[in-house]
Amino acid sequence: MDEVTFRSDTVLSDVHLYTPNQRHLMVRLNSMGQPVFLSRFKLLWNQDSWADSGVEAGGLRAVRAEETPPAGTGSLGSPPGSGRSGEGAGAQLDEDGDLDVVRRPRAASDLEPAGPLRDKVHPVILTQEEDDLLGDEAQESSPHDVIKIEHTMATPLEDVGKQVWRGALLLADYILSQWGLFQGRTVLELGAGMGLTSIIAATVAQTVYCTDVGADLLTMCQRNIALNSHLTAAGGGVVKVKELDWLKDDLCTDPKVPFSWSEEDVSDLYSHTTILLAAEVFYDDDLTDALFKTLFRLTRKLENACIAILSVEKRLNFTLRDLDVTCEAYDHFRSALRQLEKLADGRRRFVVEPVDASFPQCLAYERIQQLELWKVLVEPVT
């Protein structure tokens, strides 16, 4: 476990490539024997900072918990170069006009340290994960400004849902900037992965159905929900982790199957859902087709008009077939959007619109130009 071995089919999320000065703490092995890492995000409950962006009071403003402040900036809420006395920028001076040097904290061996000691990190593999074990960390009281996400760092293609992707962070940013749209709603996320977007949605929505496929993946997602129950409970939101296979026509209601649907949940899903989410799940043409078929099938059963918000990254790849840089997965996604807009069943119509990505960036990641949001309005035919 000292080195990460990359094979020809290894997929690594760009989120973890763009994490300067970050430590990725390996906490355990999951039930598949894959290393699981923990990332922390800091949530700042700051109402004033959202006044200019149009977000209602109570919105979240999030940054990475261990993010290193840019050079030249002061502490949070203080202007660059501000001293302890709150006076102007520049070097710090004492009462006699001499240079006041800020000294580093004393060593841990000092008998009477002047201030709090630096935090120490002790990476330890705790245990092989068990199906019904959340661990002591999940049961501890967590501060209300931290979101914890456990994930893998590198996987084969079939397990990419166990990583964190930029599209999920972009969609989370959108949720935080559109507080009123999600307030008190019932939300369904398709292909939720590690649940980051669903957790953010549940800080304001009433119920979030966090869905994906695979017992191992859903168990990891359920653990993340438990780790962040302090956030969802504060707003009264409920996250329900369920299996939803895009290749099957019906929801699994067999109580013997893990993460199956109860009859009450199925009724609630169809009666109250008004928002559907999908974050960066358009990397394979067959899966893209399956998702759009699922989207069409579900919206026909929903009793209310709804909106689907989709995030996608336009990935550039050089192919020997074309001898050029292409965006095949993205092009197929756009084609599927056009086909969806042409569908008509006499009850629903689909209106596709791009979303302006100029909303505030609340999470620390590289928001590249290739990241896009698309909105699908599902309206009754009049």
mmCIF file of C-alpha atoms in Angstrom:
data_model
loop_
_atom_site.group_PDB
_atom_site.id
_atom_site.type_symbol
_atom_site.label_atom_id
_atom_site.label_comp_id
_atom_site.label_asym_id
_atom_site.label_seq_id
_atom_site.Cartn_x
_atom_site.Cartn_y
_atom_site.Cartn_z
ATOM 1 C CA MET A 1 0.000 0.000 0.000
ATOM 2 C CA ASP A 2 3.026 2.290 -0.103
ATOM 3 C CA GLU A 3 2.543 3.063 -3.788
ATOM 4 C CA VAL A 4 -0.510 3.424 -5.994
ATOM 5 C CA THR A 5 -0.327 1.119 -8.994
ATOM 6 C CA PHE A 6 -1.856 2.456 -12.206
ATOM 7 C CA ARG A 7 -2.950 -0.015 -14.856
ATOM 8 C CA SER A 8 -3.979 0.665 -18.443
ATOM 9 C CA ASP A 9 -7.649 0.955 -17.418
ATOM 10 C CA THR A 10 -7.047 3.181 -14.380
ATOM 11 C CA VAL A 11 -9.188 6.338 -14.213
ATOM 12 C CA LEU A 12 -8.173 9.253 -11.948
ATOM 13 C CA SER A 13 -10.495 12.163 -11.179
ATOM 14 C CA ASP A 14 -9.144 15.597 -12.112
ATOM 15 C CA VAL A 15 -10.390 16.911 -8.756
ATOM 16 C CA HIS A 16 -7.519 15.134 -7.026
ATOM 17 C CA LEU A 17 -4.986 16.353 -9.568
ATOM 18 C CA TYR A 18 -5.893 19.972 -8.724
ATOM 19 C CA THR A 19 -5.391 19.904 -4.968
ATOM 20 C CA PRO A 20 -2.204 21.819 -4.166
ATOM 21 C CA ASN A 21 -1.004 21.608 -0.561
ATOM 22 C CA GLN A 22 -3.590 18.966 0.262
ATOM 23 C CA ARG A 23 -3.122 15.765 2.201
ATOM 24 C CA HIS A 24 -5.323 12.854 1.281
ATOM 25 C CA LEU A 25 -5.845 10.748 4.399
ATOM 26 C CA MET A 26 -6.382 7.066 3.730
ATOM 27 C CA VAL A 27 -8.854 5.902 6.376
ATOM 28 C CA ARG A 28 -9.599 2.271 5.493
ATOM 29 C CA LEU A 29 -10.262 -0.322 2.809
ATOM 30 C CA ASN A 30 -13.793 -0.721 1.492
ATOM 31 C CA SER A 31 -15.485 -4.103 1.101
ATOM 32 C CA MET A 32 -13.857 -4.492 -2.332
ATOM 33 C CA GLY A 33 -10.390 -3.986 -0.851
ATOM 34 C CA GLN A 34 -9.986 -0.540 -2.463
ATOM 35 C CA PRO A 35 -8.236 2.262 -0.503
ATOM 36 C CA VAL A 36 -10.715 4.860 0.758
ATOM 37 C CA PHE A 37 -9.618 8.464 1.336
ATOM 38 C CA LEU A 38 -11.253 11.303 3.245
ATOM 39 C CA SER A 39 -11.634 14.867 1.951
ATOM 40 C CA ARG A 40 -13.016 17.681 4.072
ATOM 41 C CA PHE A 41 -14.898 20.721 2.786
ATOM 42 C CA LYS A 42 -15.528 23.769 4.966
ATOM 43 C CA LEU A 43 -18.962 25.362 4.788
ATOM 44 C CA LEU A 44 -19.255 28.991 5.850
ATOM 45 C CA TRP A 45 -22.735 29.886 7.010
ATOM 46 C CA ASN A 46 -22.414 33.494 5.929
ATOM 47 C CA GLN A 47 -25.623 35.304 4.974
ATOM 48 C CA ASP A 48 -24.024 38.682 4.232
ATOM 49 C CA SER A 49 -21.648 37.264 1.609
ATOM 50 C CA TRP A 50 -24.595 36.205 -0.534
ATOM 51 C CA ALA A 51 -26.412 39.529 -0.563
ATOM 52 C CA ASP A 52 -24.991 40.544 -3.923
ATOM 53 C CA SER A 53 -25.552 37.166 -5.595
ATOM 54 C CA GLY A 54 -29.299 37.039 -4.940
ATOM 55 C CA VAL A 55 -29.232 33.962 -2.721
ATOM 56 C CA GLU A 56 -31.741 33.900 0.104
ATOM 57 C CA ALA A 57 -30.601 34.143 3.707
ATOM 58 C CA GLY A 58 -29.252 30.919 5.067
ATOM 59 C CA GLY A 59 -27.341 29.959 1.938
ATOM 60 C CA LEU A 60 -24.024 28.175 2.091
ATOM 61 C CA ARG A 61 -20.640 29.428 1.018
ATOM 62 C CA ALA A 62 -18.136 26.591 0.852
ATOM 63 C CA VAL A 63 -14.369 26.324 0.535
ATOM 64 C CA ARG A 64 -11.953 23.481 1.084
ATOM 65 C CA ALA A 65 -11.245 23.038 4.778
ATOM 66 C CA GLU A 66 -7.487 22.741 4.359
ATOM 67 C CA GLU A 67 -7.171 25.233 1.536
ATOM 68 C CA THR A 68 -4.037 27.353 1.751
ATOM 69 C CA PRO A 69 -4.894 31.104 1.591
ATOM 70 C CA PRO A 70 -3.494 32.875 -1.473
ATOM 71 C CA ALA A 71 -0.274 34.758 -0.961
ATOM 72 C CA GLY A 72 -0.766 38.269 0.334
ATOM 73 C CA THR A 73 -4.120 37.690 2.011
ATOM 74 C CA GLY A 74 -4.839 38.031 5.687
ATOM 75 C CA SER A 75 -6.988 35.894 7.919
ATOM 76 C CA LEU A 76 -10.607 35.157 7.031
ATOM 77 C CA GLY A 77 -12.600 38.364 7.148
ATOM 78 C CA SER A 78 -9.524 40.605 7.423
ATOM 79 C CA PRO A 79 -7.981 42.713 4.642
ATOM 80 C CA PRO A 80 -4.528 41.732 3.323
ATOM 81 C CA GLY A 81 -1.752 42.859 5.656
ATOM 82 C CA SER A 82 -4.047 43.824 8.513
ATOM 83 C CA GLY A 83 -2.419 43.530 11.946
ATOM 84 C CA ARG A 84 -3.783 42.427 15.268
ATOM 85 C CA SER A 85 -4.612 46.001 16.169
ATOM 86 C CA GLY A 86 -6.731 46.409 13.025
ATOM 87 C CA GLU A 87 -4.627 49.271 11.698
ATOM 88 C CA GLY A 88 -3.406 49.811 8.131
ATOM 89 C CA ALA A 89 -1.446 47.507 5.885
ATOM 90 C CA GLY A 90 2.298 47.094 6.166
ATOM 91 C CA ALA A 91 4.802 45.726 8.662
ATOM 92 C CA GLN A 92 3.630 45.125 12.248
ATOM 93 C CA LEU A 93 5.073 47.550 14.833
ATOM 94 C CA ASP A 94 4.931 47.468 18.622
ATOM 95 C CA GLU A 95 4.232 50.426 20.926
ATOM 96 C CA ASP A 96 7.852 51.712 20.612
ATOM 97 C CA GLY A 97 7.828 51.544 16.826
ATOM 98 C CA ASP A 98 10.003 48.445 16.665
ATOM 99 C CA LEU A 99 9.276 45.595 14.265
ATOM 100 C CA ASP A 100 6.886 43.111 15.880
ATOM 101 C CA VAL A 101 7.837 39.638 14.659
ATOM 102 C CA VAL A 102 5.090 37.023 14.735
ATOM 103 C CA ARG A 103 6.756 33.912 16.056
ATOM 104 C CA ARG A 104 5.844 30.364 15.099
ATOM 105 C CA PRO A 105 4.112 28.163 17.719
ATOM 106 C CA ARG A 106 6.377 26.547 20.283
ATOM 107 C CA ALA A 107 7.333 22.929 19.917
ATOM 108 C CA ALA A 108 5.179 20.259 21.487
ATOM 109 C CA SER A 109 8.003 19.518 23.929
ATOM 110 C CA ASP A 110 7.692 22.940 25.587
ATOM 111 C CA LEU A 111 6.341 22.698 29.109
ATOM 112 C CA GLU A 112 4.049 25.709 28.828
ATOM 113 C CA PRO A 113 3.205 26.471 25.187
ATOM 114 C CA ALA A 114 1.982 30.004 24.552
ATOM 115 C CA GLY A 115 -0.855 28.973 22.276
ATOM 116 C CA PRO A 116 -2.638 25.993 20.772
ATOM 117 C CA LEU A 117 -0.398 23.391 19.199
ATOM 118 C CA ARG A 118 -0.508 22.558 15.522
ATOM 119 C CA ASP A 119 -2.820 19.710 14.619
ATOM 120 C CA LYS A 120 -1.095 16.422 13.977
ATOM 121 C CA VAL A 121 -2.299 13.960 11.367
ATOM 122 C CA HIS A 122 -1.755 10.260 11.986
ATOM 123 C CA PRO A 123 -2.736 8.287 8.869
ATOM 124 C CA VAL A 124 -3.984 4.894 9.960
ATOM 125 C CA ILE A 125 -5.875 2.188 8.092
ATOM 126 C CA LEU A 126 -8.650 1.541 10.574
ATOM 127 C CA THR A 127 -10.349 -1.670 9.452
ATOM 128 C CA GLN A 128 -11.848 -3.559 6.571
ATOM 129 C CA GLU A 129 -15.287 -2.045 6.026
ATOM 130 C CA GLU A 130 -18.308 -4.018 7.165
ATOM 131 C CA ASP A 131 -21.777 -3.582 5.710
ATOM 132 C CA ASP A 132 -23.439 -2.314 8.878
ATOM 133 C CA LEU A 133 -20.502 -0.458 10.453
ATOM 134 C CA LEU A 134 -20.187 3.300 10.213
ATOM 135 C CA GLY A 135 -17.332 3.622 12.668
ATOM 136 C CA ASP A 136 -16.796 5.905 15.634
ATOM 137 C CA GLU A 137 -16.080 8.927 13.442
ATOM 138 C CA ALA A 138 -19.602 8.917 12.010
ATOM 139 C CA GLN A 139 -21.086 8.978 15.497
ATOM 140 C CA GLU A 140 -19.026 11.885 16.764
ATOM 141 C CA SER A 141 -20.598 15.322 16.888
ATOM 142 C CA SER A 142 -19.419 17.162 13.793
ATOM 143 C CA PRO A 143 -19.124 20.919 13.427
ATOM 144 C CA HIS A 144 -21.796 22.577 11.335
ATOM 145 C CA ASP A 145 -19.302 24.039 8.876
ATOM 146 C CA VAL A 146 -17.606 20.866 7.596
ATOM 147 C CA ILE A 147 -18.687 18.324 5.008
ATOM 148 C CA LYS A 148 -16.755 15.049 4.897
ATOM 149 C CA ILE A 149 -16.615 12.931 1.752
ATOM 150 C CA GLU A 150 -15.004 9.520 1.631
ATOM 151 C CA HIS A 151 -13.976 8.351 -1.835
ATOM 152 C CA THR A 152 -11.410 6.431 -3.804
ATOM 153 C CA MET A 153 -8.606 8.150 -5.703
ATOM 154 C CA ALA A 154 -8.216 5.887 -8.732
ATOM 155 C CA THR A 155 -10.460 3.126 -10.083
ATOM 156 C CA PRO A 156 -11.206 1.100 -13.183
ATOM 157 C CA LEU A 157 -13.791 2.645 -15.504
ATOM 158 C CA GLU A 158 -16.669 0.644 -14.039
ATOM 159 C CA ASP A 159 -16.030 2.128 -10.567
ATOM 160 C CA VAL A 160 -15.656 5.821 -11.450
ATOM 161 C CA GLY A 161 -18.702 6.596 -9.297
ATOM 162 C CA LYS A 162 -16.516 6.049 -6.232
ATOM 163 C CA GLN A 163 -14.475 9.163 -7.059
ATOM 164 C CA VAL A 164 -15.351 12.864 -6.813
ATOM 165 C CA TRP A 165 -15.741 14.688 -10.133
ATOM 166 C CA ARG A 166 -15.774 18.358 -11.083
ATOM 167 C CA GLY A 167 -19.264 18.108 -12.510
ATOM 168 C CA ALA A 168 -20.618 17.261 -9.050
ATOM 169 C CA LEU A 169 -18.896 20.329 -7.604
ATOM 170 C CA LEU A 170 -20.297 22.549 -10.368
ATOM 171 C CA LEU A 171 -23.801 21.238 -9.726
ATOM 172 C CA ALA A 172 -23.325 21.780 -5.984
ATOM 173 C CA ASP A 173 -22.324 25.389 -6.726
ATOM 174 C CA TYR A 174 -25.519 25.823 -8.727
ATOM 175 C CA ILE A 175 -27.648 24.470 -5.883
ATOM 176 C CA LEU A 176 -26.035 26.891 -3.432
ATOM 177 C CA SER A 177 -26.692 29.804 -5.805
ATOM 178 C CA GLN A 178 -30.331 28.823 -6.431
ATOM 179 C CA TRP A 179 -31.493 28.393 -2.859
ATOM 180 C CA GLY A 180 -35.137 29.243 -3.537
ATOM 181 C CA LEU A 181 -35.466 26.729 -6.377
ATOM 182 C CA PHE A 182 -34.633 23.795 -4.088
ATOM 183 C CA GLN A 183 -36.238 24.952 -0.854
ATOM 184 C CA GLY A 184 -38.711 22.393 0.479
ATOM 185 C CA ARG A 185 -38.616 20.324 -2.738
ATOM 186 C CA THR A 186 -38.329 16.599 -3.406
ATOM 187 C CA VAL A 187 -35.206 15.900 -5.460
ATOM 188 C CA LEU A 188 -34.014 12.817 -7.340
ATOM 189 C CA GLU A 189 -30.327 12.472 -8.230
ATOM 190 C CA LEU A 190 -29.379 9.936 -10.900
ATOM 191 C CA GLY A 191 -25.880 8.469 -10.691
ATOM 192 C CA ALA A 192 -25.097 10.170 -7.382
ATOM 193 C CA GLY A 193 -21.733 8.467 -6.818
ATOM 194 C CA MET A 194 -20.350 9.437 -3.414
ATOM 195 C CA GLY A 195 -23.360 11.652 -2.658
ATOM 196 C CA LEU A 196 -21.715 15.089 -2.470
ATOM 197 C CA THR A 197 -24.358 16.797 -4.617
ATOM 198 C CA SER A 198 -27.219 15.064 -2.799
ATOM 199 C CA ILE A 199 -25.843 16.139 0.579
ATOM 200 C CA ILE A 200 -25.627 19.754 -0.555
ATOM 201 C CA ALA A 201 -29.167 19.557 -1.973
ATOM 202 C CA ALA A 202 -30.479 18.147 1.313
ATOM 203 C CA THR A 203 -29.310 21.222 3.228
ATOM 204 C CA VAL A 204 -32.304 23.011 1.698
ATOM 205 C CA ALA A 205 -34.553 20.404 0.021
ATOM 206 C CA GLN A 206 -37.115 18.429 1.995
ATOM 207 C CA THR A 207 -36.308 14.970 0.587
ATOM 208 C CA VAL A 208 -33.450 13.846 -1.668
ATOM 209 C CA TYR A 209 -33.445 10.430 -3.317
ATOM 210 C CA CYS A 210 -29.755 9.686 -3.833
ATOM 211 C CA THR A 211 -29.551 6.879 -6.396
ATOM 212 C CA ASP A 212 -26.923 4.804 -8.139
ATOM 213 C CA VAL A 213 -26.219 1.116 -8.742
ATOM 214 C CA GLY A 214 -23.990 -1.390 -6.940
ATOM 215 C CA ALA A 215 -24.169 -2.390 -3.274
ATOM 216 C CA ASP A 216 -20.543 -1.472 -2.568
ATOM 217 C CA LEU A 217 -20.854 2.008 -4.074
ATOM 218 C CA LEU A 218 -24.172 2.656 -2.349
ATOM 219 C CA THR A 219 -22.706 1.524 0.987
ATOM 220 C CA MET A 220 -19.911 4.100 0.621
ATOM 221 C CA CYS A 221 -22.501 6.718 -0.311
ATOM 222 C CA GLN A 222 -24.637 5.807 2.716
ATOM 223 C CA ARG A 223 -21.594 6.268 4.936
ATOM 224 C CA ASN A 224 -21.083 9.786 3.552
ATOM 225 C CA ILE A 225 -24.719 10.586 4.276
ATOM 226 C CA ALA A 226 -24.214 9.464 7.891
ATOM 227 C CA LEU A 227 -20.962 11.421 8.219
ATOM 228 C CA ASN A 228 -22.831 14.597 7.239
ATOM 229 C CA SER A 229 -26.120 14.063 9.018
ATOM 230 C CA HIS A 230 -25.390 17.191 11.089
ATOM 231 C CA LEU A 231 -25.734 19.301 7.925
ATOM 232 C CA THR A 232 -28.930 17.788 6.583
ATOM 233 C CA ALA A 233 -30.566 17.626 10.006
ATOM 234 C CA ALA A 234 -30.003 21.350 10.526
ATOM 235 C CA GLY A 235 -32.301 22.142 7.603
ATOM 236 C CA GLY A 236 -34.673 19.254 8.181
ATOM 237 C CA GLY A 237 -33.667 17.537 4.933
ATOM 238 C CA VAL A 238 -33.741 13.772 4.496
ATOM 239 C CA VAL A 239 -31.447 11.818 2.148
ATOM 240 C CA LYS A 240 -32.549 8.331 1.111
ATOM 241 C CA VAL A 241 -29.967 6.168 -0.657
ATOM 242 C CA LYS A 242 -31.636 3.875 -3.193
ATOM 243 C CA GLU A 243 -30.653 1.686 -6.095
ATOM 244 C CA LEU A 244 -31.844 2.873 -9.495
ATOM 245 C CA ASP A 245 -30.542 0.913 -12.468
ATOM 246 C CA TRP A 246 -30.888 2.767 -15.776
ATOM 247 C CA LEU A 247 -30.892 -0.543 -17.643
ATOM 248 C CA LYS A 248 -34.071 -1.726 -15.851
ATOM 249 C CA ASP A 249 -37.569 -0.424 -16.453
ATOM 250 C CA ASP A 250 -38.862 -0.695 -12.900
ATOM 251 C CA LEU A 251 -37.618 0.207 -9.438
ATOM 252 C CA CYS A 252 -36.576 -2.683 -7.231
ATOM 253 C CA THR A 253 -39.093 -3.111 -4.394
ATOM 254 C CA ASP A 254 -37.817 -6.455 -3.076
ATOM 255 C CA PRO A 255 -37.135 -5.858 0.645
ATOM 256 C CA LYS A 256 -34.440 -8.555 0.591
ATOM 257 C CA VAL A 257 -32.326 -6.520 -1.836
ATOM 258 C CA PRO A 258 -30.080 -3.838 -0.257
ATOM 259 C CA PHE A 259 -31.143 -0.246 -0.992
ATOM 260 C CA SER A 260 -34.457 -1.316 -2.531
ATOM 261 C CA TRP A 261 -37.534 0.930 -2.610
ATOM 262 C CA SER A 262 -40.479 0.705 -0.246
ATOM 263 C CA GLU A 263 -43.951 1.236 -1.615
ATOM 264 C CA GLU A 264 -44.172 4.461 0.389
ATOM 265 C CA ASP A 265 -40.960 5.804 -1.161
ATOM 266 C CA VAL A 266 -42.115 4.925 -4.682
ATOM 267 C CA SER A 267 -45.404 6.747 -4.093
ATOM 268 C CA ASP A 268 -43.612 9.773 -2.646
ATOM 269 C CA LEU A 269 -41.125 9.824 -5.537
ATOM 270 C CA TYR A 270 -43.823 9.954 -8.207
ATOM 271 C CA SER A 271 -46.158 12.258 -6.275
ATOM 272 C CA HIS A 272 -43.745 14.978 -5.152
ATOM 273 C CA THR A 273 -40.519 15.013 -7.187
ATOM 274 C CA THR A 274 -40.025 18.265 -9.102
ATOM 275 C CA ILE A 275 -36.221 18.358 -9.573
ATOM 276 C CA LEU A 276 -33.920 15.743 -11.116
ATOM 277 C CA LEU A 277 -30.118 15.975 -11.040
ATOM 278 C CA ALA A 278 -27.315 14.201 -12.904
ATOM 279 C CA ALA A 279 -23.667 15.180 -12.471
ATOM 280 C CA GLU A 280 -21.019 14.139 -15.000
ATOM 281 C CA VAL A 281 -22.414 10.739 -15.921
ATOM 282 C CA PHE A 282 -22.144 11.206 -19.699
ATOM 283 C CA TYR A 283 -18.835 9.484 -20.413
ATOM 284 C CA ASP A 284 -20.145 6.360 -22.174
ATOM 285 C CA ASP A 285 -22.574 6.414 -25.111
ATOM 286 C CA ASP A 286 -24.570 3.377 -23.962
ATOM 287 C CA LEU A 287 -24.945 4.757 -20.431
ATOM 288 C CA THR A 288 -25.900 8.175 -21.819
ATOM 289 C CA ASP A 289 -28.671 6.579 -23.876
ATOM 290 C CA ALA A 290 -29.810 4.586 -20.851
ATOM 291 C CA LEU A 291 -29.951 7.708 -18.675
ATOM 292 C CA PHE A 292 -32.060 9.652 -21.167
ATOM 293 C CA LYS A 293 -34.436 6.706 -21.521
ATOM 294 C CA THR A 294 -34.700 6.585 -17.724
ATOM 295 C CA LEU A 295 -35.278 10.334 -17.601
ATOM 296 C CA PHE A 296 -38.072 10.049 -20.179
ATOM 297 C CA ARG A 297 -39.643 7.074 -18.412
ATOM 298 C CA LEU A 298 -39.549 8.690 -14.961
ATOM 299 C CA THR A 299 -40.949 12.040 -16.052
ATOM 300 C CA ARG A 300 -43.946 10.287 -17.613
ATOM 301 C CA LYS A 301 -44.791 8.872 -14.176
ATOM 302 C CA LEU A 302 -44.251 12.081 -12.190
ATOM 303 C CA GLU A 303 -47.461 13.851 -11.268
ATOM 304 C CA ASN A 304 -45.942 17.356 -11.389
ATOM 305 C CA ALA A 305 -44.035 19.372 -13.936
ATOM 306 C CA CYS A 306 -40.337 19.111 -13.207
ATOM 307 C CA ILE A 307 -36.886 20.314 -14.171
ATOM 308 C CA ALA A 308 -33.762 18.241 -14.828
ATOM 309 C CA ILE A 309 -30.344 19.846 -14.288
ATOM 310 C CA LEU A 310 -27.435 18.083 -15.958
ATOM 311 C CA SER A 311 -23.724 18.800 -15.621
ATOM 312 C CA VAL A 312 -21.205 17.575 -18.184
ATOM 313 C CA GLU A 313 -17.533 18.077 -18.956
ATOM 314 C CA LYS A 314 -16.521 18.448 -22.589
ATOM 315 C CA ARG A 315 -13.506 16.136 -22.665
ATOM 316 C CA LEU A 316 -11.086 16.403 -25.567
ATOM 317 C CA ASN A 317 -9.517 13.171 -26.802
ATOM 318 C CA PHE A 318 -7.215 12.366 -29.679
ATOM 319 C CA THR A 319 -8.393 9.330 -31.640
ATOM 320 C CA LEU A 320 -6.464 7.279 -34.165
ATOM 321 C CA ARG A 321 -9.653 6.761 -36.126
ATOM 322 C CA ASP A 322 -10.083 10.483 -36.778
ATOM 323 C CA LEU A 323 -6.434 11.504 -36.383
ATOM 324 C CA ASP A 324 -7.779 14.560 -34.651
ATOM 325 C CA VAL A 325 -8.984 15.849 -31.285
ATOM 326 C CA THR A 326 -12.645 14.953 -30.806
ATOM 327 C CA CYS A 327 -15.324 15.120 -28.096
ATOM 328 C CA GLU A 328 -17.247 11.966 -28.900
ATOM 329 C CA ALA A 329 -18.912 11.464 -25.516
ATOM 330 C CA TYR A 330 -19.921 15.132 -25.341
ATOM 331 C CA ASP A 331 -21.184 15.136 -28.934
ATOM 332 C CA HIS A 332 -23.321 12.086 -28.173
ATOM 333 C CA PHE A 333 -24.707 13.847 -25.084
ATOM 334 C CA ARG A 334 -25.699 16.902 -27.154
ATOM 335 C CA SER A 335 -27.308 14.641 -29.752
ATOM 336 C CA ALA A 336 -29.327 12.923 -27.023
ATOM 337 C CA LEU A 337 -30.480 16.325 -25.766
ATOM 338 C CA ARG A 338 -31.739 17.247 -29.256
ATOM 339 C CA GLN A 339 -33.553 13.944 -29.569
ATOM 340 C CA LEU A 340 -35.171 14.414 -26.163
ATOM 341 C CA GLU A 341 -36.446 17.841 -27.181
ATOM 342 C CA LYS A 342 -38.164 16.310 -30.206
ATOM 343 C CA LEU A 343 -40.004 13.681 -28.172
ATOM 344 C CA ALA A 344 -43.723 14.196 -27.597
ATOM 345 C CA ASP A 345 -46.123 11.807 -25.916
ATOM 346 C CA GLY A 346 -49.160 14.071 -25.777
ATOM 347 C CA ARG A 347 -48.690 14.725 -22.055
ATOM 348 C CA ARG A 348 -45.207 16.193 -21.672
ATOM 349 C CA ARG A 349 -42.866 18.351 -23.688
ATOM 350 C CA PHE A 350 -39.154 18.869 -23.132
ATOM 351 C CA VAL A 351 -37.484 22.274 -23.399
ATOM 352 C CA VAL A 352 -33.672 22.250 -23.331
ATOM 353 C CA GLU A 353 -31.725 25.336 -22.238
ATOM 354 C CA PRO A 354 -28.042 25.957 -21.423
ATOM 355 C CA VAL A 355 -27.350 27.392 -17.957
ATOM 356 C CA ASP A 356 -25.124 30.430 -17.603
ATOM 357 C CA ALA A 357 -22.214 29.282 -15.401
ATOM 358 C CA SER A 358 -21.458 32.760 -14.037
ATOM 359 C CA PHE A 359 -22.999 31.914 -10.645
ATOM 360 C CA PRO A 360 -20.604 32.139 -7.668
ATOM 361 C CA GLN A 361 -18.019 29.409 -7.172
ATOM 362 C CA CYS A 362 -18.464 28.166 -3.626
ATOM 363 C CA LEU A 363 -16.203 25.122 -3.621
ATOM 364 C CA ALA A 364 -12.485 25.125 -4.345
ATOM 365 C CA TYR A 365 -11.872 23.322 -7.612
ATOM 366 C CA GLU A 366 -10.770 24.205 -11.125
ATOM 367 C CA ARG A 367 -13.918 25.442 -12.893
ATOM 368 C CA ILE A 368 -12.704 25.015 -16.451
ATOM 369 C CA GLN A 369 -14.516 26.256 -19.548
ATOM 370 C CA GLN A 370 -15.290 22.692 -20.587
ATOM 371 C CA LEU A 371 -17.715 22.327 -17.651
ATOM 372 C CA GLU A 372 -21.320 22.955 -18.663
ATOM 373 C CA LEU A 373 -24.779 22.887 -17.122
ATOM 374 C CA TRP A 374 -27.935 22.113 -19.077
ATOM 375 C CA LYS A 375 -31.520 22.522 -17.969
ATOM 376 C CA VAL A 376 -34.394 20.361 -19.246
ATOM 377 C CA LEU A 377 -37.840 21.746 -18.488
ATOM 378 C CA VAL A 378 -40.494 19.026 -18.457
ATOM 379 C CA GLU A 379 -43.847 20.722 -18.889
ATOM 380 C CA PRO A 380 -47.384 19.487 -19.486
ATOM 381 C CA VAL A 381 -48.729 19.939 -23.001
ATOM 382 C CA THR A 382 -51.494 22.536 -23.062
#
